[in-house]
Coordinates of C-alpha atoms in Angstrom, one line a residue:
Chain A
M1 CA 70.4 138.6 -30.1
I2 CA 71.5 140.4 -33.3
G3 CA 74.9 140.8 -31.6
A4 CA 75.2 137.1 -31.1
V5 CA 74.3 136.3 -34.7
A6 CA 76.9 138.8 -35.9
T7 CA 79.5 137.3 -33.7
Q8 CA 78.9 133.9 -35.2
T9 CA 79.2 135.2 -38.7
V10 CA 82.7 136.6 -38.0
E11 CA 83.9 133.4 -36.3
I12 CA 85.2 131.8 -39.4
P13 CA 86.9 128.6 -38.3
D14 CA 90.6 128.5 -39.0
R15 CA 93.8 127.2 -37.6
R16 CA 95.0 130.3 -36.0
A17 CA 96.4 130.6 -32.5
V18 CA 94.0 131.2 -29.7
A19 CA 95.6 134.5 -28.8
E20 CA 95.0 135.8 -32.2
S21 CA 91.4 134.7 -32.3
R22 CA 90.9 136.5 -29.0
L23 CA 92.4 139.6 -30.5
R24 CA 90.2 139.2 -33.5
E25 CA 87.1 138.9 -31.4
A26 CA 88.1 141.9 -29.3
S27 CA 88.5 144.0 -32.3
T28 CA 85.3 142.9 -34.0
M29 CA 83.6 144.1 -30.9
T30 CA 85.2 147.5 -31.3
L31 CA 84.5 147.5 -35.0
R32 CA 80.7 147.1 -34.4
T33 CA 80.8 150.1 -32.2
A34 CA 83.1 152.3 -34.3
P35 CA 84.9 154.5 -31.8
A36 CA 83.8 158.1 -31.8
A37 CA 87.2 159.5 -31.3
L38 CA 90.9 158.7 -31.7
S39 CA 93.2 161.5 -30.8
S40 CA 96.0 162.4 -33.2
A41 CA 98.6 161.4 -30.6
E42 CA 96.9 158.0 -30.1
A43 CA 96.7 157.4 -33.9
T44 CA 100.4 158.4 -34.2
S45 CA 101.4 155.9 -31.5
L46 CA 99.3 153.1 -33.1
I47 CA 100.9 153.6 -36.5
R48 CA 104.4 153.7 -34.9
R49 CA 103.7 150.4 -33.1
I50 CA 102.7 148.9 -36.4
A51 CA 105.9 150.2 -38.0
E52 CA 108.1 149.0 -35.2
T53 CA 106.7 145.7 -34.1
Q54 CA 104.0 144.8 -36.7
D55 CA 101.6 145.1 -33.7
R56 CA 98.2 143.7 -34.8
G57 CA 96.5 145.0 -31.7
A58 CA 97.5 148.5 -32.7
F59 CA 96.3 147.8 -36.3
A60 CA 93.0 146.5 -34.9
A61 CA 92.4 149.8 -33.0
L62 CA 93.3 151.9 -36.0
F63 CA 91.2 149.7 -38.3
A64 CA 88.2 150.0 -36.0
Y65 CA 88.3 153.7 -36.1
Y66 CA 89.4 154.4 -39.7
F67 CA 87.8 151.5 -41.7
P68 CA 84.2 152.8 -41.3
R69 CA 85.3 156.4 -42.1
V70 CA 87.4 155.5 -45.1
K71 CA 84.4 153.4 -46.3
A72 CA 82.2 156.4 -45.8
Y73 CA 84.6 158.5 -47.8
M74 CA 84.6 156.0 -50.7
L75 CA 80.8 156.0 -50.7
R76 CA 80.7 159.7 -50.7
V77 CA 83.1 160.0 -53.7
G78 CA 80.9 157.6 -55.7
A79 CA 82.0 154.0 -55.0
S80 CA 79.4 151.3 -54.9
P81 CA 78.8 149.7 -51.4
A82 CA 80.8 146.7 -52.4
G83 CA 83.5 148.8 -54.0
A84 CA 83.7 151.1 -51.0
E85 CA 84.2 148.1 -48.7
E86 CA 87.0 146.7 -50.9
F87 CA 88.7 150.1 -51.3
A88 CA 88.5 150.7 -47.6
Q89 CA 90.0 147.3 -47.0
E90 CA 92.9 148.0 -49.4
A91 CA 93.4 151.5 -48.0
L92 CA 93.8 150.1 -44.5
L93 CA 96.2 147.4 -45.8
R94 CA 98.3 150.2 -47.3
V95 CA 98.3 151.8 -43.9
W96 CA 99.7 148.6 -42.5
R97 CA 102.3 148.1 -45.2
K98 CA 103.5 151.7 -45.3
A99 CA 103.4 152.4 -41.6
D100 CA 107.2 152.9 -41.5
S101 CA 106.9 155.7 -44.0
F102 CA 104.6 157.7 -41.8
D103 CA 106.2 160.9 -40.5
P104 CA 104.1 162.7 -37.9
R105 CA 106.1 165.9 -38.5
A106 CA 105.1 166.0 -42.1
A107 CA 101.4 165.2 -41.6
A108 CA 98.9 164.2 -39.0
A109 CA 97.8 160.5 -39.0
S110 CA 94.4 161.6 -40.3
T111 CA 96.1 163.5 -43.2
W112 CA 98.3 160.6 -44.0
I113 CA 95.4 158.2 -44.1
F114 CA 93.3 160.6 -46.1
V115 CA 96.1 160.8 -48.7
I116 CA 96.4 157.0 -48.8
A117 CA 92.6 156.7 -49.4
R118 CA 92.6 159.5 -52.0
N119 CA 95.5 158.0 -53.9
L120 CA 94.0 154.5 -53.8
R121 CA 90.8 155.9 -55.3
I122 CA 92.8 157.7 -58.0
D123 CA 94.7 154.5 -58.8
R124 CA 91.5 152.6 -59.1
L125 CA 89.9 155.2 -61.3
R126 CA 92.9 155.4 -63.6
G127 CA 94.1 151.8 -63.5
E128 CA 97.0 151.1 -61.2
R129 CA 99.7 153.7 -61.0
N130 CA 103.0 153.3 -59.3
I131 CA 103.3 156.8 -58.1
D132 CA 101.9 157.3 -54.6
G133 CA 101.0 160.9 -54.7
F134 CA 103.2 163.9 -54.7
E135 CA 106.6 163.0 -53.5
R136 CA 108.0 165.5 -51.1
D137 CA 111.5 166.9 -51.6
P138 CA 113.7 164.5 -49.5
S139 CA 115.7 167.4 -48.3
E140 CA 112.7 168.6 -46.4
E141 CA 112.3 165.5 -44.4
P142 CA 114.3 165.6 -41.3
D143 CA 115.3 162.1 -40.1
A144 CA 115.4 162.5 -36.3
P145 CA 112.5 160.9 -34.5
P146 CA 109.7 163.5 -33.9
S147 CA 109.7 165.2 -30.6
G148 CA 106.7 165.3 -28.4
E149 CA 106.6 169.0 -29.2
A150 CA 106.4 168.4 -32.9
I151 CA 103.5 166.0 -32.4
A152 CA 101.8 168.6 -30.2
I153 CA 102.2 171.1 -33.0
M154 CA 100.5 168.7 -35.4
N155 CA 97.6 168.2 -33.0
E156 CA 97.3 171.9 -32.6
R157 CA 97.3 172.3 -36.3
R158 CA 94.4 169.9 -36.7
S159 CA 92.1 171.9 -34.4
R160 CA 93.1 175.0 -36.2
L161 CA 92.0 173.5 -39.4
H162 CA 88.6 172.9 -38.0
A163 CA 88.6 176.5 -36.8
A164 CA 89.6 177.8 -40.2
L165 CA 86.7 175.9 -41.8
A166 CA 84.3 177.0 -39.2
A167 CA 85.3 180.6 -39.8
L168 CA 84.1 180.5 -43.4
P169 CA 80.6 181.6 -44.3
A170 CA 78.4 178.5 -44.4
E171 CA 78.1 178.6 -48.2
Q172 CA 81.8 178.7 -48.7
A173 CA 82.5 176.0 -46.2
H174 CA 80.0 173.8 -48.0
I175 CA 81.7 174.5 -51.3
I176 CA 85.0 173.4 -49.9
E177 CA 83.5 170.3 -48.4
L178 CA 81.9 169.3 -51.7
F179 CA 85.3 169.4 -53.3
Y180 CA 86.5 166.7 -51.0
F181 CA 83.5 164.4 -51.1
E182 CA 81.5 164.9 -54.4
E183 CA 82.4 163.1 -57.5
H184 CA 81.4 166.1 -59.6
P185 CA 81.8 169.0 -57.2
Q186 CA 81.4 171.8 -59.8
S187 CA 78.0 170.6 -61.1
E188 CA 76.9 169.9 -57.6
I189 CA 77.9 173.4 -56.5
A190 CA 76.1 174.8 -59.6
R191 CA 73.0 172.9 -58.6
M192 CA 73.2 173.9 -54.9
L193 CA 73.7 177.6 -55.6
G194 CA 71.4 177.7 -58.6
V195 CA 74.1 179.4 -60.7
P196 CA 75.5 178.5 -64.1
L197 CA 78.6 176.3 -64.3
G198 CA 80.7 179.2 -65.5
T199 CA 79.9 181.2 -62.3
V200 CA 80.9 178.2 -60.1
K201 CA 84.6 178.8 -60.9
S202 CA 84.6 182.3 -59.5
R203 CA 82.7 181.2 -56.4
V204 CA 85.1 178.4 -55.8
R205 CA 88.1 180.7 -56.3
L206 CA 86.6 183.1 -53.7
A207 CA 86.0 180.3 -51.2
V208 CA 89.5 178.9 -51.7
Q209 CA 91.1 182.3 -51.3
R210 CA 89.1 182.9 -48.2
L211 CA 90.1 179.5 -46.7
R212 CA 93.7 180.3 -47.5
A213 CA 93.5 183.6 -45.7
E214 CA 91.9 181.8 -42.7
L215 CA 94.6 179.2 -42.7
E216 CA 97.3 181.8 -42.9
D217 CA 95.7 183.9 -40.2
L218 CA 96.0 180.9 -37.9
G219 CA 99.7 181.0 -38.7
S220 CA 100.0 177.2 -38.9
Chain B
M1 CA 111.0 182.5 -56.8
T2 CA 107.4 182.2 -57.6
N3 CA 104.9 185.0 -57.4
P4 CA 102.4 184.4 -54.6
G5 CA 99.7 186.1 -56.7
H6 CA 100.1 183.4 -59.3
A7 CA 99.4 180.3 -57.2
P8 CA 96.6 178.4 -58.8
E9 CA 94.8 177.9 -55.4
D10 CA 91.7 176.2 -56.9
L11 CA 93.8 173.7 -58.8
I12 CA 96.0 173.0 -55.7
L13 CA 92.8 172.3 -53.8
R14 CA 91.5 170.0 -56.5
H15 CA 94.8 168.2 -56.6
A16 CA 94.7 167.7 -52.8
T17 CA 91.1 166.3 -53.1
G18 CA 92.2 163.9 -55.8
A19 CA 90.0 165.5 -58.5
L20 CA 92.5 166.4 -61.1
D21 CA 93.1 164.4 -64.2
P22 CA 96.6 163.3 -65.1
A23 CA 97.5 166.3 -67.2
F24 CA 96.5 168.9 -64.6
S25 CA 97.9 166.7 -61.8
L26 CA 101.3 166.8 -63.5
L27 CA 101.1 170.5 -63.9
I28 CA 100.3 171.1 -60.3
E29 CA 102.9 168.6 -59.0
T30 CA 105.4 170.5 -61.2
H31 CA 104.3 173.8 -59.7
L32 CA 104.5 172.4 -56.2
A33 CA 108.0 171.2 -56.8
M34 CA 108.9 174.8 -57.7
S35 CA 106.9 176.7 -55.0
P36 CA 107.4 176.1 -51.3
A37 CA 104.5 178.4 -50.5
S38 CA 102.2 176.3 -52.6
R39 CA 103.5 173.2 -51.0
R40 CA 102.5 174.6 -47.7
L41 CA 99.0 175.4 -49.0
H42 CA 98.7 172.0 -50.5
A43 CA 99.7 170.4 -47.2
H44 CA 97.0 172.5 -45.5
F45 CA 94.4 171.2 -48.0
E46 CA 95.5 167.6 -47.5
A47 CA 95.2 168.1 -43.7
L48 CA 91.8 169.5 -44.2
G49 CA 90.9 166.3 -46.1
G50 CA 92.1 164.4 -43.0
A51 CA 90.1 166.5 -40.7
L52 CA 87.0 166.1 -42.9
L53 CA 87.6 162.4 -43.1
E54 CA 87.4 162.2 -39.3
E55 CA 84.1 164.1 -39.3
L56 CA 82.3 161.8 -41.7
A57 CA 79.7 159.6 -40.1
P58 CA 81.2 156.1 -40.0
A59 CA 79.6 153.8 -42.6
D60 CA 78.1 150.5 -41.7
V61 CA 80.7 147.9 -42.3
D62 CA 80.6 144.2 -43.1
P63 CA 81.2 142.4 -39.7
A64 CA 83.6 140.1 -41.6
A65 CA 85.8 143.0 -42.7
W66 CA 88.4 142.6 -39.9
N67 CA 88.7 138.9 -40.5
R68 CA 89.4 139.6 -44.2
A69 CA 92.0 142.2 -43.2
L70 CA 93.7 139.7 -40.9
R71 CA 93.7 137.0 -43.6
A72 CA 95.3 139.6 -45.9
L73 CA 98.0 140.4 -43.4
D74 CA 98.8 136.7 -43.2
T75 CA 99.1 136.2 -46.9
D76 CA 100.9 139.5 -47.2
G77 CA 104.6 138.7 -47.8
E78 CA 107.4 141.2 -47.5
P79 CA 106.4 144.6 -48.9
A80 CA 106.7 144.5 -52.7
V81 CA 110.0 145.8 -53.9
D82 CA 109.7 148.6 -56.4
L83 CA 111.0 147.5 -59.7
P84 CA 113.9 149.7 -60.8
K85 CA 112.2 152.4 -62.9
R86 CA 113.2 152.8 -66.5
K87 CA 114.8 156.1 -67.1
A88 CA 112.2 158.4 -68.8
T89 CA 113.1 159.8 -72.2
H90 CA 113.3 163.5 -72.8
P91 CA 113.9 165.8 -75.7
K92 CA 117.0 168.0 -75.8
L93 CA 116.7 170.7 -73.1
P94 CA 118.6 173.9 -72.6
E95 CA 122.2 173.5 -71.2
G96 CA 122.2 173.6 -67.4
F97 CA 118.4 173.3 -67.1
A98 CA 117.0 170.3 -65.2
L99 CA 113.3 169.4 -65.3
P100 CA 111.5 169.5 -61.9
A101 CA 111.2 166.0 -60.5
P102 CA 107.5 165.3 -61.5
L103 CA 108.2 166.2 -65.1
A104 CA 111.6 164.4 -65.1
S105 CA 109.8 161.1 -64.3
V106 CA 107.5 161.1 -67.4
D107 CA 108.4 160.4 -71.1
I108 CA 108.4 163.5 -73.2
H109 CA 108.4 163.2 -77.0
H110 CA 110.7 165.0 -79.5
W111 CA 110.4 168.7 -80.2
R112 CA 108.2 169.6 -83.1
W113 CA 108.2 173.0 -84.6
I114 CA 104.6 174.2 -84.8
A115 CA 105.2 177.8 -85.9
P116 CA 108.3 180.0 -86.5
G117 CA 110.0 180.3 -83.1
V118 CA 107.6 178.0 -81.4
R119 CA 108.1 174.3 -80.7
S120 CA 106.2 171.8 -78.6
A121 CA 106.9 168.3 -77.2
S122 CA 104.0 166.1 -76.1
I123 CA 104.1 164.4 -72.8
A124 CA 103.2 160.7 -72.4
L125 CA 100.8 160.6 -69.5
P126 CA 100.5 157.3 -67.6
E127 CA 96.9 156.9 -68.8
H128 CA 94.5 158.7 -71.1
G129 CA 92.4 161.4 -69.5
A130 CA 90.2 164.1 -70.9
S131 CA 93.1 166.5 -71.0
R132 CA 96.6 166.6 -72.4
A133 CA 99.9 168.1 -71.4
F134 CA 102.9 169.3 -73.4
L135 CA 106.0 171.5 -73.2
L136 CA 106.0 174.6 -75.3
E137 CA 109.0 176.7 -76.0
I138 CA 108.7 180.2 -77.5
A139 CA 111.5 182.3 -78.7
P140 CA 112.5 185.3 -76.6
G141 CA 110.9 188.6 -77.4
M142 CA 108.0 187.1 -79.4
T143 CA 104.4 188.2 -79.0
V144 CA 101.7 185.6 -79.1
P145 CA 98.8 187.7 -80.4
R146 CA 95.3 188.1 -79.0
H147 CA 93.7 184.7 -78.8
G148 CA 90.9 182.9 -77.0
H149 CA 90.7 179.3 -75.7
V150 CA 88.3 176.4 -76.0
G151 CA 88.5 175.0 -72.5
D152 CA 90.4 175.4 -69.3
E153 CA 94.1 175.8 -69.7
A154 CA 96.9 176.2 -67.3
T155 CA 100.5 177.1 -68.0
C156 CA 103.4 176.6 -65.6
V157 CA 106.6 178.5 -66.5
L158 CA 109.6 176.3 -66.2
R159 CA 112.2 178.8 -67.6
G160 CA 112.2 182.3 -68.9
G161 CA 109.0 184.3 -68.5
F162 CA 106.2 186.2 -70.2
R163 CA 103.9 189.1 -69.7
D164 CA 100.1 188.5 -69.9
R165 CA 97.9 191.6 -69.7
D166 CA 99.3 193.4 -66.6
A167 CA 101.0 190.5 -64.9
H168 CA 104.4 188.9 -65.3
F169 CA 104.9 185.2 -65.0
G170 CA 108.3 183.7 -64.2
P171 CA 109.6 180.2 -63.3
G172 CA 107.1 178.3 -61.1
D173 CA 104.2 180.7 -61.8
V174 CA 101.0 179.3 -63.1
A175 CA 98.8 181.3 -65.6
Q176 CA 95.2 180.1 -65.9
V177 CA 92.8 180.9 -68.6
D178 CA 89.4 179.7 -69.6
E179 CA 87.3 180.2 -72.7
E180 CA 86.3 183.7 -71.5
V181 CA 89.8 185.1 -71.6
E182 CA 91.3 186.7 -74.7
H183 CA 94.8 187.9 -74.4
D184 CA 98.2 188.7 -75.9
I185 CA 101.3 187.2 -74.4
M186 CA 104.7 188.8 -74.6
I187 CA 107.7 186.6 -74.1
D188 CA 110.6 188.1 -72.1
A189 CA 113.8 189.0 -73.9
G190 CA 116.8 186.8 -73.1
D191 CA 116.1 183.1 -72.8
P192 CA 113.3 181.3 -74.7
C193 CA 110.3 180.7 -72.5
L194 CA 109.8 177.1 -71.6
C195 CA 106.4 176.2 -70.3
L196 CA 104.4 173.2 -69.3
I197 CA 100.8 173.4 -70.5
A198 CA 97.8 171.4 -69.4
M199 CA 94.6 171.8 -71.4
E200 CA 91.2 170.3 -71.5
G201 CA 90.3 168.4 -74.7
R202 CA 92.4 166.4 -77.0
T203 CA 93.4 169.2 -79.4
R204 CA 96.9 168.7 -80.8
P205 CA 99.4 171.5 -79.9
S206 CA 100.0 172.2 -83.5
S207 CA 96.4 172.9 -84.3
W208 CA 96.0 174.7 -81.0
F209 CA 98.8 177.0 -81.9
G210 CA 97.6 177.1 -85.5
R211 CA 94.4 178.6 -84.3
L212 CA 96.3 181.3 -82.5
Y213 CA 98.3 181.9 -85.6
Q214 CA 95.2 182.0 -87.7
K215 CA 93.8 184.6 -85.4
F216 CA 97.0 186.6 -85.8
R217 CA 96.6 186.6 -89.6
D218 CA 93.0 187.8 -89.3
I219 CA 93.9 191.0 -87.4

C-alpha cells in the first residue's frame, strides 16, 4: 500500500517518451530498495557507459546505489536533511557530467565519487570554487584504455584498504573514521577519548602513522 | 627529493577528507605537487574515503529524487566550458625557479621586507578562512632565533633549506609546529630559503616576524 502511494508521488506527468518513463519507473523501484552492493568493476563499467553513450540506464543504476550513500555522507558531515538531498543530487549530476574524466587506473569508482562529493561540499562551504580538487600531474596519466588487469588491481586495492582499516586497533580506526565523517573531528575525538584537545593531535598522528604503515605493508 | 620523515601525514589525511581550510589546503597541494610519496599516501586516503562511503548505511531518500535528476539531465546543456583563466600575478622570483602548479595558480602580492634579510609576500586565497598563507624568503646563513607560536603553523620549503632542532628540511619538506614548540631555525648557506607558510589566525606576517624579532632582542 505504501509502495503504491510512493509510486504515485513519483509519477509526475510530463511529455516524455514511454521508454523513458519505463526506465524511470524501473529505477525508482531500485532506488527504494537501495542496492546493497555494487562491485568496483560494475561501477566502472556503468561510468564508462555514461561517458561513451550518455546511457541513462547506467546512470539510473549508479544513482540508485550512490545517491543514498552520498546523501548519508552529507548528513554525517553536517548538512541539513534538505541540504544533504540537494548536495547528493548535485554530486550525482557531477558524476554524469564528468564521467569522461573518470580514469579507473587512477582511482576506483568509489574513490572518484567520494572526491566529487567531498569537493562539492567544500565548494558549498566556501562558496563556489572553480578548482575541482588537487589536479594530478598530467604526465602521470597514461592515456591508453585501462586493461582488465589494471581494473582488477584497483578492485584488489579496495579490499586491501578495508583490511588496513580492520588491522588498526578499534580506537585508532574510529579516530580515522571520525576524520572522514565528523564536521569537527578533533573535538569529537577529544570528547570520545576524554582527553584534552591538545592531546588529540598526538593521538591522531599516531593513528595516521599506523594506518600508513598498514597501507604500505599491503604494498598497494 | 623530499624527506619521507617530513611528510605531514595528518594534514594529508585532513586534506583528503576535505577538512582543511584554504591556506592549509594550498600548502598541502603544493607539498603533494613536490612529493610523489605523499601523493601516493593522499591517494590511499582518498580511496579509504571511497571505501568508507560505501560502508555508510544508505540514507532514506526522497522518492522524487530520481525524477529531479532526470529533469536536470534534460535541462543540462553541453558541459560548461571553462572560461579561460586569467594569468595569476606573482612577485619577482629567483631566476630559473618555477612555482609548483598549485601556487602558480593563485595571486601572490609584492614582496615586503619585514626584517633585515627577511621578506614576505601574502597570498590571495580564493576566499577568507580562519588561516592565512604567505611566502617567506630568508637570507642564506641566517638564524631565526628561539621563538614560539600562537597556533598551528606549517612551512613547506620551496627552495633552499633550513635546520630546525635536529632535522634538516629541503624542497618539498613540510615542518609543522604548534604553540608548544619553541625552536631556532638555521637557514642553509647558499641560496635564500623560500618557503610557503600556512598559519592559523589572521596575524600579519610582519607582526608575526616582529614577534620573533622581539624575542631575539630579549635574549
